[in-house]
XYZ file of C-alpha atoms in Angstrom:
305
model
C 87.860 87.482 124.166
C 84.215 86.747 123.261
C 83.151 86.870 119.603
C 80.635 89.642 120.260
C 83.523 91.831 121.427
C 85.371 90.978 118.218
C 82.490 92.402 116.170
C 82.327 95.505 118.363
C 86.068 96.233 118.250
C 86.292 95.499 114.529
C 83.396 97.837 113.849
C 84.989 100.581 115.931
C 88.287 100.218 114.099
C 86.489 100.217 110.739
C 84.621 103.390 111.627
C 87.830 105.073 112.758
C 89.495 104.059 109.484
C 86.710 105.756 107.562
C 87.146 109.004 109.486
C 90.937 109.244 109.483
C 91.706 108.024 105.986
C 88.489 108.453 104.022
C 87.038 111.790 105.162
C 88.790 113.782 102.391
C 87.331 111.341 99.845
C 83.925 111.759 101.458
C 84.217 115.546 101.157
C 85.073 115.254 97.452
C 82.166 112.865 96.948
C 79.731 115.181 98.708
C 80.780 118.194 96.635
C 80.492 116.159 93.428
C 76.974 115.095 94.285
C 75.795 118.565 95.310
C 77.541 120.673 92.655
C 77.842 118.078 89.815
C 81.533 118.709 89.068
C 84.469 116.476 88.104
C 87.004 115.290 90.675
C 89.710 117.774 89.618
C 87.281 120.710 89.594
C 85.864 119.616 92.931
C 89.289 119.468 94.574
C 90.147 122.927 93.219
C 86.879 124.385 94.521
C 87.341 122.820 97.948
C 90.836 124.300 98.284
C 89.882 127.753 96.966
C 86.445 128.158 98.546
C 86.791 126.091 101.701
C 89.924 127.190 103.611
C 92.687 125.465 101.643
C 93.613 121.874 102.415
C 91.673 122.118 105.675
C 88.560 122.178 103.507
C 88.939 118.444 102.930
C 88.385 117.924 106.660
C 85.309 120.109 107.055
C 82.840 118.323 109.324
C 85.605 116.002 110.513
C 85.300 116.198 114.294
C 81.679 115.150 114.701
C 82.135 111.867 112.775
C 85.469 111.380 114.557
C 83.688 111.289 117.909
C 80.710 109.236 116.779
C 81.483 107.059 113.746
C 83.648 104.587 115.611
C 80.942 103.926 118.195
C 78.167 103.760 115.589
C 80.159 101.402 113.356
C 80.967 99.259 116.384
C 77.276 98.998 117.280
C 76.320 98.281 113.662
C 78.832 95.468 113.223
C 77.878 94.126 116.649
C 74.257 94.016 115.435
C 75.411 92.133 112.344
C 77.409 89.608 114.349
C 74.673 89.027 116.932
C 71.880 88.659 114.366
C 73.777 86.155 112.252
C 74.734 84.120 115.346
C 71.128 84.239 116.553
C 69.839 82.697 113.325
C 72.723 80.241 113.028
C 72.161 78.984 116.580
C 68.533 78.232 115.735
C 69.615 75.727 113.097
C 69.380 72.099 114.168
C 72.499 70.868 112.356
C 75.731 72.075 110.784
C 74.385 71.187 107.341
C 71.376 73.437 107.884
C 73.695 76.193 109.099
C 75.716 75.988 105.882
C 72.615 75.893 103.686
C 71.039 78.899 105.403
C 74.239 80.914 105.892
C 73.775 83.261 102.925
C 70.149 83.953 103.867
C 71.220 84.707 107.416
C 73.977 86.985 106.097
C 71.402 88.916 104.071
C 69.123 89.343 107.083
C 71.990 90.342 109.379
C 73.367 92.777 106.796
C 69.971 94.394 106.352
C 69.513 94.736 110.121
C 72.967 96.311 110.434
C 72.243 98.743 107.595
C 68.927 99.816 109.078
C 70.586 100.404 112.458
C 73.282 102.516 110.835
C 70.766 104.713 108.999
C 68.757 105.479 112.130
C 71.806 106.199 114.279
C 73.880 108.223 111.834
C 71.320 110.292 109.887
C 71.655 113.429 112.098
C 75.443 113.121 111.967
C 75.340 112.878 108.170
C 73.160 115.989 107.932
C 75.546 118.016 110.110
C 78.604 116.724 108.259
C 77.187 117.536 104.828
C 76.107 121.036 105.885
C 79.608 121.712 107.214
C 81.224 120.303 104.078
C 79.146 122.156 101.496
C 77.569 125.263 102.999
C 80.517 126.765 104.870
C 78.681 126.928 108.211
C 80.862 128.888 110.604
C 81.088 127.163 113.949
C 81.503 123.785 115.537
C 79.530 120.638 114.837
C 77.327 120.985 117.926
C 76.523 124.579 116.982
C 75.563 123.438 113.507
C 73.284 120.743 114.923
C 71.661 123.248 117.261
C 71.158 125.682 114.361
C 69.479 122.994 112.232
C 67.224 121.942 115.108
C 66.183 125.539 115.854
C 65.362 126.389 112.233
C 64.172 123.046 110.827
C 63.223 120.979 113.860
C 63.725 117.236 114.211
C 62.747 116.827 110.555
C 65.822 118.819 109.563
C 68.119 116.405 111.385
C 66.472 113.435 109.674
C 66.279 114.814 106.148
C 67.099 112.125 103.615
C 66.418 109.261 106.025
C 64.441 107.169 103.504
C 67.128 107.078 100.772
C 69.693 106.625 103.532
C 67.891 103.490 104.737
C 67.951 102.086 101.197
C 71.590 103.121 100.828
C 72.664 101.414 104.051
C 70.550 98.260 103.893
C 71.420 97.234 100.335
C 75.246 97.498 100.426
C 75.584 95.651 103.736
C 73.415 92.832 102.420
C 75.077 92.726 98.995
C 78.607 93.064 100.357
C 78.370 90.150 102.764
C 77.035 87.789 100.083
C 79.495 88.883 97.369
C 82.452 88.715 99.759
C 81.486 85.212 100.843
C 81.026 84.129 97.214
C 84.438 85.554 96.247
C 86.102 83.831 99.194
C 84.589 80.467 98.269
C 85.436 80.950 94.581
C 89.073 81.655 95.470
C 89.078 78.640 97.779
C 88.154 76.479 94.786
C 91.595 77.165 93.288
C 94.082 74.543 94.469
C 96.948 77.016 94.903
C 94.807 79.356 97.002
C 93.475 76.486 99.102
C 97.040 75.341 99.836
C 98.119 78.861 100.788
C 95.173 79.238 103.170
C 95.918 75.917 104.842
C 99.512 77.018 105.361
C 98.316 80.365 106.692
C 96.151 78.645 109.304
C 98.493 75.811 110.278
C 101.850 77.584 110.271
C 100.965 81.049 111.520
C 103.044 80.599 114.664
C 106.043 79.597 112.525
C 105.712 82.931 110.674
C 105.078 81.610 107.169
C 105.358 85.071 105.641
C 104.457 84.085 102.081
C 101.259 82.307 103.110
C 100.183 85.125 105.424
C 100.871 87.883 102.890
C 99.100 85.970 100.119
C 96.075 85.509 102.356
C 96.024 89.263 103.038
C 96.070 89.996 99.292
C 93.243 87.533 98.641
C 91.177 88.961 101.490
C 91.730 92.491 100.209
C 90.774 91.474 96.669
C 87.539 89.880 97.885
C 86.747 92.963 99.967
C 87.487 95.305 97.048
C 85.290 93.374 94.615
C 82.412 93.169 97.073
C 82.801 96.840 97.966
C 82.728 98.010 94.342
C 79.685 95.949 93.391
C 77.670 96.739 96.497
C 78.273 100.486 96.480
C 77.947 101.068 92.738
C 74.473 99.563 92.832
C 73.278 101.990 95.500
C 75.062 105.177 94.403
C 71.771 106.802 93.229
C 70.365 106.500 96.760
C 73.507 108.123 98.173
C 73.287 110.996 95.669
C 69.629 111.659 96.485
C 70.372 111.472 100.227
C 73.214 113.984 99.933
C 71.195 116.434 97.845
C 68.281 116.272 100.292
C 70.509 116.741 103.344
C 72.423 119.664 101.815
C 69.163 121.532 101.127
C 68.077 123.952 103.860
C 64.609 124.781 102.510
C 61.860 122.366 103.637
C 59.939 123.084 100.415
C 62.671 121.749 98.106
C 63.635 118.072 97.823
C 60.805 117.108 100.151
C 61.001 113.389 99.411
C 63.103 110.823 97.587
C 61.012 110.565 94.412
C 60.770 114.325 93.966
C 64.510 114.729 94.445
C 65.234 111.979 91.929
C 62.942 113.592 89.345
C 64.542 117.025 89.846
C 68.048 115.613 89.490
C 67.269 113.696 86.305
C 65.427 116.651 84.790
C 68.288 119.054 85.507
C 71.377 116.878 85.012
C 70.207 113.666 83.255
C 70.623 110.162 84.645
C 74.391 110.474 84.903
C 73.935 112.751 87.918
C 72.616 109.782 89.905
C 76.105 108.261 89.828
C 78.088 111.331 90.902
C 80.953 110.534 93.262
C 80.995 106.797 92.490
C 84.782 106.517 92.624
C 85.007 108.259 95.971
C 82.200 106.120 97.415
C 84.045 102.919 96.490
C 87.367 104.187 97.875
C 85.783 105.304 101.146
C 83.842 102.076 101.689
C 86.928 100.010 100.930
C 88.926 101.853 103.607
C 86.187 101.189 106.163
C 85.682 97.538 105.321
C 89.401 96.742 105.152
C 89.820 98.235 108.606
C 86.900 96.158 109.882
C 88.146 92.929 108.275
C 91.720 93.399 109.521
C 90.670 94.031 113.110
C 88.078 91.228 113.029
C 90.692 88.691 111.892
C 93.080 89.813 114.644
C 90.392 89.680 117.340
C 89.113 86.267 116.260
C 92.643 84.850 116.149
C 93.215 86.172 119.668
C 89.905 84.675 120.847
C 90.827 81.262 119.421
C 94.268 81.431 121.030
C 92.768 82.301 124.429
C 90.342 79.375 124.164
C 93.195 76.999 123.311
C 95.155 78.150 126.366
C 92.036 77.890 128.544
C 91.360 74.258 127.648
C 94.945 73.027 127.599
């Protein structure tokens, strides 16, 4: 299996993880950002006002059909860009020295791709989650296009670009830093060597410890990267939930209105749900990527034996 396919499959699995396991958290987050309520109040309102427990899965089917493919393309962009820059290096030392810069560039390219591809899907999802639109996702998209035009489907694109570029770039660097920091601990380094060398002998302790360390690195990177960009996500959600073209016309105006009405704390609404959702996505991506890469290495070993 080629490495580019590893990125594609891992991205698809990560996107599917976000839809299946994180959509209820995304619904809670969206309601918090639009209505400025606490988690408990938000959950109560969703159940009472939005068709019981099914309310947590409002707008579910459209992302279900599209998020896996979009995430696959985004992570494929990331993998291809970083390999493109790494292959231009003239030595392994230069590759190591430039790796973090290349990760930043690749992460930014992946984030920009995600924003462009998924903005209309986000608009439809948020309208279904918050406004109680009666009908299917395609009907909602058609309704938005008829009444608001193409602009309506791309409302909130600018804050969405900031939201998607920054966390991808920050996450990749923080995750790499955490991994290297853990590798500096002798016990961890020994465990990782056992995990790599004795995987076929089923060294359960080494493998499970490596999973915990990988998850911890992913969690730390996820929290830091998403907390820093929560204000962009709040502004994006508020803009996309608004149906009037004369309100929340741009990012700066929306930010000013939010701060004036709800103070600066409103810019961090839904932070907990954002972190939980992103962690589910990234863990799914990392798990599948590790499996695919291990399979690719095994196939290459068999090929050259």
